[in-house]
Amino acid sequence: DDETLHELYDLLNSSAEEMVQKFLAHGVEATFVGDRSLFSSRVLSSIEFIEAKTRGQDRLKLSILFCYGGKQEIVSAAKRVAQRVLQGEISPEEITATTFEQELWSYPVPFPDLIVRTGRHIRLSNFLLYQAAYSELAFLDILWPDLSAADLDAVFEKFSSSTRTFGR
Protein backbone atom coordinates (compact mmCIF):
# COMPACT_ATOMS: atom_id res chain seq x y z
CA ASP A 1 0.00 0.00 0.00
CA ASP A 2 1.01 3.66 -0.29
CA GLU A 3 1.85 4.02 3.42
CA THR A 4 4.26 1.08 3.30
CA LEU A 5 5.84 2.46 0.12
CA HIS A 6 6.36 5.87 1.73
CA GLU A 7 7.93 4.20 4.78
CA LEU A 8 10.29 2.32 2.45
CA TYR A 9 11.17 5.55 0.65
CA ASP A 10 11.83 7.30 3.98
CA LEU A 11 14.03 4.43 5.13
CA LEU A 12 16.04 4.56 1.91
CA ASN A 13 16.46 8.33 2.14
CA SER A 14 17.46 8.32 5.80
CA SER A 15 19.93 5.45 5.47
CA ALA A 16 21.58 6.22 2.10
CA GLU A 17 24.85 7.48 3.61
CA GLU A 18 25.04 4.54 6.01
CA MET A 19 24.34 2.10 3.17
CA VAL A 20 27.13 3.62 1.08
CA GLN A 21 29.63 3.26 3.94
CA LYS A 22 28.70 -0.40 4.45
CA PHE A 23 28.81 -1.13 0.73
CA LEU A 24 32.22 0.51 0.35
CA ALA A 25 33.59 -1.36 3.36
CA HIS A 26 32.65 -4.63 1.68
CA GLY A 27 33.44 -3.72 -1.94
CA VAL A 28 29.78 -3.77 -3.04
CA GLU A 29 28.55 -1.97 -6.14
CA ALA A 30 24.82 -1.27 -5.78
CA THR A 31 22.49 -0.84 -8.73
CA PHE A 32 18.77 -0.13 -8.52
CA VAL A 33 16.68 -1.83 -11.20
CA GLY A 34 13.13 -0.71 -11.89
CA ASP A 35 10.86 1.89 -13.40
CA ARG A 36 12.60 5.08 -12.38
CA SER A 37 9.66 7.16 -13.57
CA LEU A 38 7.83 5.86 -10.47
CA PHE A 39 10.53 7.10 -8.05
CA SER A 40 9.95 10.39 -6.28
CA SER A 41 12.67 12.96 -6.99
CA ARG A 42 13.91 12.60 -3.41
CA VAL A 43 14.20 8.80 -3.70
CA LEU A 44 15.79 9.09 -7.14
CA SER A 45 18.38 11.44 -5.67
CA SER A 46 19.24 8.92 -2.91
CA ILE A 47 19.42 6.06 -5.39
CA GLU A 48 21.68 7.99 -7.74
CA PHE A 49 23.88 8.94 -4.77
CA ILE A 50 24.23 5.29 -3.70
CA GLU A 51 24.95 4.13 -7.24
CA ALA A 52 27.51 6.87 -7.92
CA LYS A 53 29.38 6.35 -4.65
CA THR A 54 29.58 2.55 -5.06
CA ARG A 55 30.28 2.47 -8.81
CA GLY A 56 33.40 0.48 -9.59
CA GLN A 57 33.38 -1.66 -6.45
CA ASP A 58 34.27 -5.15 -7.59
CA ARG A 59 33.81 -7.64 -4.77
CA LEU A 60 30.05 -8.02 -5.14
CA LYS A 61 27.47 -6.62 -7.56
CA LEU A 62 24.17 -6.02 -5.76
CA SER A 63 21.00 -5.40 -7.78
CA ILE A 64 18.10 -3.96 -5.81
CA LEU A 65 14.80 -4.37 -7.65
CA PHE A 66 12.67 -1.38 -6.76
CA CYS A 67 9.37 -0.47 -8.49
CA TYR A 68 10.13 -3.47 -10.69
CA GLY A 69 8.02 -5.91 -12.68
CA GLY A 70 9.30 -8.28 -15.35
CA LYS A 71 6.40 -7.70 -17.73
CA GLN A 72 6.74 -3.94 -17.33
CA GLU A 73 10.47 -4.16 -18.02
CA ILE A 74 9.89 -6.13 -21.25
CA VAL A 75 7.22 -3.69 -22.46
CA SER A 76 9.45 -0.72 -21.61
CA ALA A 77 12.37 -2.24 -23.56
CA ALA A 78 10.11 -2.96 -26.55
CA LYS A 79 8.93 0.66 -26.53
CA ARG A 80 12.51 1.94 -26.44
CA VAL A 81 13.54 -0.31 -29.34
CA ALA A 82 10.48 0.85 -31.31
CA GLN A 83 11.40 4.47 -30.58
CA ARG A 84 14.93 3.85 -31.88
CA VAL A 85 13.43 2.44 -35.10
CA LEU A 86 11.08 5.43 -35.45
CA GLN A 87 14.00 7.83 -34.97
CA GLY A 88 15.95 6.01 -37.67
CA GLU A 89 18.75 4.89 -35.33
CA ILE A 90 18.22 1.27 -36.34
CA SER A 91 16.13 -0.64 -38.87
CA PRO A 92 13.79 -3.47 -37.85
CA GLU A 93 16.22 -5.91 -39.45
CA GLU A 94 18.94 -4.74 -37.06
CA ILE A 95 16.95 -5.69 -33.96
CA THR A 96 18.67 -8.60 -32.22
CA ALA A 97 18.51 -10.16 -28.77
CA THR A 98 21.48 -7.97 -27.83
CA THR A 99 19.73 -4.83 -29.10
CA PHE A 100 16.70 -5.70 -27.00
CA GLU A 101 18.69 -6.67 -23.89
CA GLN A 102 20.50 -3.33 -23.92
CA GLU A 103 17.15 -1.62 -23.39
CA LEU A 104 16.19 -3.65 -20.30
CA TRP A 105 16.19 -1.76 -17.00
CA SER A 106 18.64 -4.31 -15.63
CA TYR A 107 21.24 -3.76 -18.37
CA PRO A 108 24.23 -4.31 -18.05
CA VAL A 109 23.70 -6.55 -15.03
CA PRO A 110 24.48 -10.16 -16.06
CA PHE A 111 21.56 -12.56 -16.21
CA PRO A 112 21.28 -14.67 -13.05
CA ASP A 113 22.75 -18.16 -13.06
CA LEU A 114 20.61 -19.09 -10.07
CA ILE A 115 17.35 -17.72 -8.66
CA VAL A 116 16.36 -18.76 -5.14
CA ARG A 117 12.71 -18.27 -4.20
CA THR A 118 11.65 -18.57 -0.58
CA GLY A 119 8.15 -18.38 0.84
CA ARG A 120 6.67 -21.66 -0.30
CA HIS A 121 5.72 -20.36 -3.75
CA ILE A 122 6.73 -22.20 -6.89
CA ARG A 123 6.57 -19.36 -9.38
CA LEU A 124 8.66 -16.44 -10.61
CA SER A 125 6.03 -13.83 -9.70
CA ASN A 126 6.95 -11.37 -12.47
CA PHE A 127 10.64 -11.51 -11.47
CA LEU A 128 13.29 -11.12 -14.20
CA LEU A 129 11.09 -12.89 -16.73
CA TYR A 130 13.37 -12.26 -19.71
CA GLN A 131 16.63 -12.76 -17.82
CA ALA A 132 15.52 -16.01 -16.15
CA ALA A 133 15.33 -17.95 -19.44
CA TYR A 134 18.38 -20.11 -18.62
CA SER A 135 18.62 -19.59 -14.87
CA GLU A 136 18.58 -22.53 -12.52
CA LEU A 137 15.65 -22.20 -10.12
CA ALA A 138 15.47 -23.22 -6.45
CA PHE A 139 12.18 -23.03 -4.59
CA LEU A 140 12.44 -23.34 -0.81
CA ASP A 141 9.55 -24.17 1.49
CA ILE A 142 10.70 -21.65 4.10
CA LEU A 143 10.24 -17.94 4.66
CA TRP A 144 13.05 -15.46 3.94
CA PRO A 145 13.73 -14.60 7.62
CA ASP A 146 14.23 -18.31 8.36
CA LEU A 147 16.73 -18.87 5.53
CA SER A 148 19.99 -20.22 6.95
CA ALA A 149 23.53 -20.60 5.67
CA ALA A 150 22.92 -24.37 5.59
CA ASP A 151 19.89 -23.85 3.32
CA LEU A 152 21.97 -21.76 0.94
CA ASP A 153 24.83 -24.26 1.06
CA ALA A 154 22.41 -27.01 -0.02
CA VAL A 155 21.11 -24.85 -2.89
CA PHE A 156 24.65 -23.99 -4.02
CA GLU A 157 25.72 -27.64 -3.80
CA LYS A 158 22.84 -28.70 -6.03
CA PHE A 159 23.53 -25.81 -8.42
CA SER A 160 27.23 -26.66 -8.70
CA SER A 161 26.40 -30.23 -9.73
CA SER A 162 23.82 -29.22 -12.39
CA THR A 163 24.60 -29.36 -16.08
CA ARG A 164 23.62 -26.14 -17.81
CA THR A 165 22.79 -26.44 -21.51
CA PHE A 166 21.40 -22.93 -22.18
CA GLY A 167 18.63 -24.31 -24.40
CA ARG A 168 20.85 -26.64 -26.43
XYZ file of N, CA and C in Angstrom:
504
model
N 0.832 -1.185 0.000
C 0.000 0.000 0.000
C 0.873 1.242 0.000
N 0.259 2.404 -0.178
C 1.005 3.661 -0.285
C 1.777 3.995 0.984
N 1.184 3.707 2.149
C 1.853 4.016 3.417
C 3.143 3.205 3.555
N 3.082 1.937 3.223
C 4.264 1.079 3.295
C 5.326 1.561 2.319
N 4.907 1.958 1.117
C 5.836 2.460 0.119
C 6.521 3.726 0.606
N 5.768 4.630 1.210
C 6.361 5.867 1.734
C 7.335 5.571 2.871
N 7.013 4.597 3.705
C 7.934 4.199 4.776
C 9.228 3.649 4.186
N 9.115 2.862 3.122
C 10.293 2.321 2.449
C 11.122 3.441 1.842
N 10.474 4.397 1.204
C 11.175 5.553 0.646
C 11.899 6.322 1.736
N 11.218 6.566 2.866
C 11.831 7.300 3.983
C 13.041 6.560 4.527
N 12.919 5.250 4.648
C 14.029 4.435 5.128
C 15.223 4.534 4.181
N 14.970 4.451 2.894
C 16.038 4.563 1.911
C 16.710 5.930 1.991
N 15.906 6.978 2.067
C 16.458 8.331 2.135
C 17.269 8.557 3.406
N 16.778 8.070 4.532
C 17.460 8.321 5.801
C 18.701 7.456 5.984
N 18.796 6.348 5.252
C 19.934 5.452 5.466
C 20.896 5.398 4.284
N 20.743 6.268 3.301
C 21.581 6.225 2.098
C 23.067 6.332 2.430
N 23.433 7.289 3.257
C 24.854 7.480 3.606
C 25.400 6.256 4.334
N 24.630 5.728 5.268
C 25.044 4.537 6.011
C 25.187 3.331 5.073
N 24.255 3.195 4.138
C 24.337 2.100 3.167
C 25.616 2.208 2.347
N 25.928 3.410 1.884
C 27.133 3.620 1.080
C 28.370 3.203 1.869
N 28.451 3.615 3.127
C 29.625 3.265 3.944
C 29.770 1.752 4.086
N 28.654 1.063 4.325
C 28.702 -0.401 4.451
C 29.075 -1.050 3.129
N 28.503 -0.569 2.041
C 28.812 -1.134 0.733
C 30.291 -0.948 0.397
N 30.803 0.248 0.646
C 32.217 0.512 0.348
C 33.135 -0.352 1.204
N 32.776 -0.537 2.460
C 33.594 -1.363 3.360
C 33.690 -2.808 2.882
N 32.684 -3.244 2.138
C 32.653 -4.632 1.680
C 32.852 -4.767 0.166
N 33.181 -3.666 -0.512
C 33.439 -3.724 -1.943
C 32.211 -3.994 -2.792
N 31.051 -3.495 -2.357
C 29.781 -3.770 -3.036
C 29.408 -2.610 -3.960
N 29.118 -2.944 -5.206
C 28.555 -1.972 -6.136
C 27.041 -2.193 -6.160
N 26.287 -1.165 -5.843
C 24.823 -1.271 -5.781
C 24.201 -0.627 -7.014
N 23.238 -1.326 -7.585
C 22.489 -0.835 -8.729
C 21.008 -1.048 -8.451
N 20.213 -0.026 -8.689
C 18.768 -0.131 -8.523
C 18.149 -0.399 -9.888
N 17.303 -1.414 -9.960
C 16.677 -1.835 -11.202
C 15.172 -1.672 -11.053
N 14.574 -0.895 -11.947
C 13.135 -0.706 -11.893
C 12.706 0.491 -12.715
N 11.438 0.791 -12.652
C 10.865 1.886 -13.404
C 11.139 3.199 -12.673
N 12.185 3.867 -13.074
C 12.602 5.084 -12.383
C 11.589 6.213 -12.509
N 10.691 6.121 -13.457
C 9.661 7.157 -13.569
C 8.702 7.102 -12.380
N 8.694 5.992 -11.646
C 7.833 5.856 -10.468
C 8.512 6.333 -9.184
N 9.803 6.635 -9.234
C 10.529 7.096 -8.049
C 10.237 8.573 -7.828
N 10.061 8.954 -6.577
C 9.953 10.386 -6.278
C 11.330 11.005 -6.524
N 11.378 12.315 -6.724
C 12.667 12.963 -6.985
C 13.618 12.779 -5.810
N 13.076 12.777 -4.599
C 13.912 12.602 -3.412
C 14.509 11.193 -3.359
N 13.711 10.182 -3.677
C 14.196 8.804 -3.695
C 15.193 8.624 -4.832
N 14.885 9.190 -6.000
C 15.791 9.087 -7.140
C 17.147 9.698 -6.803
N 17.135 10.790 -6.084
C 18.382 11.438 -5.671
C 19.197 10.508 -4.761
N 18.544 9.858 -3.811
C 19.243 8.924 -2.913
C 19.782 7.731 -3.676
N 18.994 7.210 -4.592
C 19.418 6.057 -5.391
C 20.623 6.419 -6.253
N 20.561 7.557 -6.906
C 21.679 7.987 -7.743
C 22.926 8.232 -6.900
N 22.764 8.749 -5.687
C 23.878 8.941 -4.767
C 24.533 7.597 -4.423
N 23.721 6.615 -4.060
C 24.231 5.291 -3.695
C 24.949 4.655 -4.884
N 24.327 4.726 -6.057
C 24.945 4.126 -7.244
C 26.261 4.813 -7.596
N 26.289 6.132 -7.563
C 27.507 6.873 -7.921
C 28.646 6.579 -6.952
N 28.335 6.554 -5.666
C 29.377 6.349 -4.653
C 29.933 4.922 -4.663
N 29.124 3.940 -5.086
C 29.577 2.546 -5.056
C 30.051 2.049 -6.422
N 29.881 2.870 -7.459
C 30.280 2.468 -8.814
C 31.755 2.074 -8.831
N 32.025 0.947 -9.462
C 33.403 0.481 -9.588
C 33.838 -0.496 -8.509
N 33.049 -0.654 -7.462
C 33.382 -1.659 -6.450
C 33.295 -3.029 -7.126
N 34.213 -3.928 -6.798
C 34.268 -5.150 -7.593
C 34.214 -6.465 -6.813
N 33.906 -6.393 -5.542
C 33.814 -7.636 -4.772
C 32.455 -8.309 -4.932
N 31.396 -7.496 -4.987
C 30.047 -8.022 -5.139
C 29.200 -6.994 -5.882
N 28.410 -7.472 -6.843
C 27.469 -6.619 -7.562
C 26.093 -6.900 -6.983
N 25.469 -5.888 -6.394
C 24.165 -6.020 -5.759
C 23.125 -5.281 -6.585
N 22.114 -6.004 -7.052
C 21.003 -5.397 -7.779
C 19.806 -5.349 -6.848
N 19.256 -4.155 -6.662
C 18.095 -3.963 -5.809
C 16.921 -3.651 -6.723
N 15.959 -4.568 -6.789
C 14.797 -4.371 -7.647
C 13.777 -3.544 -6.887
N 13.456 -2.393 -7.445
C 12.674 -1.377 -6.760
C 11.690 -0.816 -7.771
N 10.388 -0.867 -7.506
C 9.367 -0.474 -8.487
C 9.597 -1.278 -9.767
N 9.748 -2.584 -9.597
C 10.127 -3.474 -10.687
C 9.047 -4.508 -10.966
N 8.847 -4.803 -12.228
C 8.017 -5.908 -12.684
C 8.581 -6.398 -13.997
N 8.719 -7.709 -14.146
C 9.302 -8.280 -15.353
C 8.532 -7.938 -16.616
N 7.207 -8.040 -16.559
C 6.402 -7.700 -17.731
C 6.590 -6.233 -18.101
N 6.576 -5.374 -17.088
C 6.736 -3.945 -17.334
C 8.106 -3.649 -17.950
N 9.129 -4.362 -17.483
C 10.472 -4.161 -18.022
C 10.521 -4.543 -19.501
N 9.897 -5.670 -19.865
C 9.891 -6.127 -21.255
C 9.144 -5.133 -22.141
N 7.990 -4.660 -21.686
C 7.217 -3.685 -22.459
C 8.016 -2.388 -22.622
N 8.651 -1.943 -21.558
C 9.455 -0.722 -21.614
C 10.596 -0.869 -22.623
N 11.273 -2.008 -22.613
C 12.370 -2.245 -23.560
C 11.845 -2.266 -24.995
N 10.702 -2.909 -25.202
C 10.113 -2.959 -26.550
C 9.788 -1.551 -27.040
N 9.243 -0.718 -26.155
C 8.927 0.665 -26.533
C 10.186 1.429 -26.905
N 11.264 1.227 -26.151
C 12.511 1.941 -26.443
C 13.123 1.478 -27.765
N 13.045 0.189 -28.052
C 13.538 -0.313 -29.336
C 12.685 0.273 -30.468
N 11.374 0.280 -30.293
C 10.480 0.853 -31.312
C 10.798 2.326 -31.538
N 11.051 3.049 -30.462
C 11.401 4.465 -30.580
C 12.696 4.647 -31.367
N 13.663 3.782 -31.136
C 14.931 3.848 -31.879
C 14.692 3.612 -33.370
N 13.776 2.692 -33.696
C 13.435 2.440 -35.097
C 12.761 3.682 -35.691
N 11.788 4.245 -34.965
C 11.078 5.432 -35.452
C 12.021 6.614 -35.675
N 13.042 6.721 -34.836
C 13.998 7.826 -34.966
C 15.063 7.545 -36.027
N 15.003 6.355 -36.621
C 15.955 6.013 -37.675
C 17.321 5.576 -37.178
N 17.461 5.342 -35.877
C 18.755 4.887 -35.329
C 19.089 3.479 -35.799
N 18.044 2.648 -35.883
C 18.217 1.267 -36.339
C 17.033 0.892 -37.224
N 17.236 -0.126 -38.057
C 16.131 -0.643 -38.865
C 15.568 -1.869 -38.157
N 14.343 -2.262 -38.475
C 13.786 -3.468 -37.850
C 14.669 -4.694 -38.046
N 15.345 -4.773 -39.177
C 16.222 -5.911 -39.449
C 17.431 -5.946 -38.523
N 17.772 -4.813 -37.950
C 18.940 -4.740 -37.059
C 18.606 -5.100 -35.612
N 17.339 -5.333 -35.320
C 16.951 -5.686 -33.955
C 17.390 -7.123 -33.681
N 18.182 -7.282 -32.639
C 18.673 -8.599 -32.218
C 18.377 -8.768 -30.732
N 18.657 -9.945 -30.214
C 18.513 -10.160 -28.772
C 19.375 -9.158 -28.015
N 20.574 -8.914 -28.494
C 21.479 -7.967 -27.827
C 20.899 -6.558 -27.849
N 20.362 -6.147 -28.992
C 19.735 -4.825 -29.098
C 18.630 -4.681 -28.059
N 17.807 -5.714 -27.949
C 16.697 -5.695 -27.003
C 17.206 -5.682 -25.567
N 18.166 -6.550 -25.257
C 18.691 -6.670 -23.889
C 19.324 -5.376 -23.403
N 19.889 -4.605 -24.302
C 20.502 -3.334 -23.920
C 19.479 -2.293 -23.496
N 18.216 -2.536 -23.780
C 17.149 -1.620 -23.387
C 16.431 -2.053 -22.106
N 16.797 -3.204 -21.554
C 16.188 -3.654 -20.299
C 16.660 -2.766 -19.154
N 15.816 -2.578 -18.168
C 16.189 -1.764 -17.003
C 17.419 -2.337 -16.327
N 17.560 -3.645 -16.348
C 18.644 -4.309 -15.626
C 19.980 -4.263 -16.361
N 19.991 -3.809 -17.615
C 21.239 -3.764 -18.375
C 22.225 -2.822 -17.700
N 23.468 -3.161 -17.566
C 24.232 -4.306 -18.053
C 24.439 -5.414 -17.015
N 23.566 -5.510 -16.042
C 23.701 -6.553 -15.025
C 23.597 -7.917 -15.707
N 24.545 -8.820 -15.442
C 24.476 -10.156 -16.057
C 23.206 -10.891 -15.640
N 22.733 -11.752 -16.522
C 21.559 -12.561 -16.208
C 21.916 -13.523 -15.080
N 20.960 -13.812 -14.191
C 21.277 -14.668 -13.047
C 21.494 -16.128 -13.458
N 22.511 -16.728 -12.870
C 22.748 -18.158 -13.062
C 21.778 -18.952 -12.202
N 21.430 -18.393 -11.049
C 20.606 -19.090 -10.072
C 19.627 -18.106 -9.446
N 18.374 -18.506 -9.352
C 17.349 -17.719 -8.661
C 16.803 -18.584 -7.534
N 16.872 -18.052 -6.309
C 16.359 -18.763 -5.139
C 15.083 -18.067 -4.706
N 14.007 -18.823 -4.612
C 12.713 -18.271 -4.200
C 12.301 -18.910 -2.881
N 12.135 -18.096 -1.872
C 11.648 -18.571 -0.583
C 10.160 -18.269 -0.482
N 9.543 -18.741 0.581
C 8.154 -18.384 0.836
C 7.132 -19.377 0.364
N 7.596 -20.561 0.041
C 6.672 -21.656 -0.300
C 5.957 -21.498 -1.639
N 6.359 -20.546 -2.451
C 5.716 -20.359 -3.748
C 6.598 -20.930 -4.843
N 5.987 -21.636 -5.778
C 6.726 -22.205 -6.890
C 6.317 -21.436 -8.146
N 6.837 -20.223 -8.231
C 6.565 -19.356 -9.376
C 7.590 -18.221 -9.374
N 7.730 -17.563 -10.508
C 8.661 -16.440 -10.615
C 8.037 -15.124 -10.173
N 6.723 -15.030 -10.172
C 6.027 -13.834 -9.696
C 6.521 -12.551 -10.362
N 6.608 -12.568 -11.706
C 6.951 -11.373 -12.467
C 8.384 -10.903 -12.212
N 9.258 -11.822 -11.831
C 10.636 -11.506 -11.470
C 11.587 -11.889 -12.594
N 12.259 -10.906 -13.173
C 13.286 -11.124 -14.199
C 12.838 -12.125 -15.261
N 11.663 -11.918 -15.805
C 11.090 -12.889 -16.733
C 11.967 -13.138 -17.961
N 12.516 -12.100 -18.537
C 13.371 -12.259 -19.710
C 14.717 -12.865 -19.302
N 15.291 -12.354 -18.238
C 16.627 -12.757 -17.819
C 16.680 -14.178 -17.256
N 15.551 -14.700 -16.797
C 15.516 -16.015 -16.147
C 15.473 -17.178 -17.139
N 15.511 -16.900 -18.425
C 15.329 -17.946 -19.441
C 16.211 -19.168 -19.201
N 17.460 -18.979 -18.810
C 18.376 -20.106 -18.616
C 18.905 -20.192 -17.188
N 18.219 -19.536 -16.274
C 18.620 -19.594 -14.866
C 18.195 -20.920 -14.259
N 18.993 -21.409 -13.340
C 18.577 -22.533 -12.519
C 17.655 -21.953 -11.448
N 16.628 -22.693 -11.079
C 15.646 -22.202 -10.117
C 15.622 -23.099 -8.889
N 15.593 -22.472 -7.713
C 15.473 -23.216 -6.452
C 14.314 -22.617 -5.676
N 13.349 -23.465 -5.351
C 12.184 -23.033 -4.591
C 12.256 -23.677 -3.213
N 12.293 -22.843 -2.176
C 12.444 -23.336 -0.813
C 11.155 -23.154 -0.034
N 10.803 -24.174 0.716
C 9.555 -24.174 1.486
C 9.772 -23.548 2.869
N 10.467 -22.400 2.864
C 10.704 -21.654 4.098
C 10.536 -20.170 3.802
N 10.369 -19.383 4.830
C 10.238 -17.944 4.659
C 11.628 -17.302 4.708
N 11.770 -16.151 4.036
C 13.051 -15.461 3.944
C 13.743 -15.274 5.305
N 13.037 -14.814 6.344
C 13.731 -14.601 7.624
C 14.304 -15.892 8.217
N 13.765 -17.035 7.826
C 14.225 -18.315 8.362
C 15.319 -18.955 7.515
N 15.700 -18.333 6.409
C 16.730 -18.873 5.529
C 18.062 -18.910 6.263
N 18.716 -20.070 6.239
C 19.988 -20.223 6.950
C 21.137 -20.434 5.963
N 22.335 -20.329 6.481
C 23.526 -20.604 5.675
C 23.493 -22.046 5.177
N 23.011 -22.965 5.995
C 22.920 -24.372 5.589
C 21.946 -24.537 4.419
N 20.838 -23.795 4.437
C 19.889 -23.847 3.324
C 20.561 -23.386 2.034
N 21.281 -22.279 2.120
C 21.973 -21.760 0.936
C 23.074 -22.710 0.478
N 23.790 -23.293 1.421
C 24.827 -24.264 1.057
C 24.229 -25.418 0.262
N 23.066 -25.900 0.689
C 22.406 -27.008 -0.018
C 22.001 -26.578 -1.433
N 21.487 -25.363 -1.577
C 21.108 -24.851 -2.893
C 22.344 -24.735 -3.781
N 23.424 -24.167 -3.237
C 24.647 -23.989 -4.020
C 25.268 -25.330 -4.400
N 25.195 -26.294 -3.516
C 25.725 -27.636 -3.800
C 24.964 -28.251 -4.976
N 23.650 -28.163 -4.934
C 22.836 -28.701 -6.026
C 23.128 -27.947 -7.322
N 23.244 -26.625 -7.242
C 23.527 -25.811 -8.423
C 24.880 -26.183 -9.022
N 25.879 -26.371 -8.182
C 27.230 -26.657 -8.696
C 27.310 -28.014 -9.387
N 26.378 -28.910 -9.089
C 26.395 -30.228 -9.734
C 25.451 -30.306 -10.937
N 24.749 -29.206 -11.248
C 23.820 -29.221 -12.388
C 24.587 -28.999 -13.689
N 24.038 -29.552 -14.758
C 24.602 -29.357 -16.078
C 23.747 -28.324 -16.796
N 24.368 -27.220 -17.160
C 23.619 -26.143 -17.809
C 23.809 -26.248 -19.317
N 22.711 -26.296 -20.053
C 22.792 -26.440 -21.513
C 22.378 -25.181 -22.267
N 21.805 -24.206 -21.582
C 21.396 -22.934 -22.182
C 20.527 -23.139 -23.424
N 19.587 -24.085 -23.340
C 18.627 -24.312 -24.397
C 19.110 -25.221 -25.511
N 20.326 -25.748 -25.392
C 20.846 -26.636 -26.435
C 20.530 -28.064 -26.117
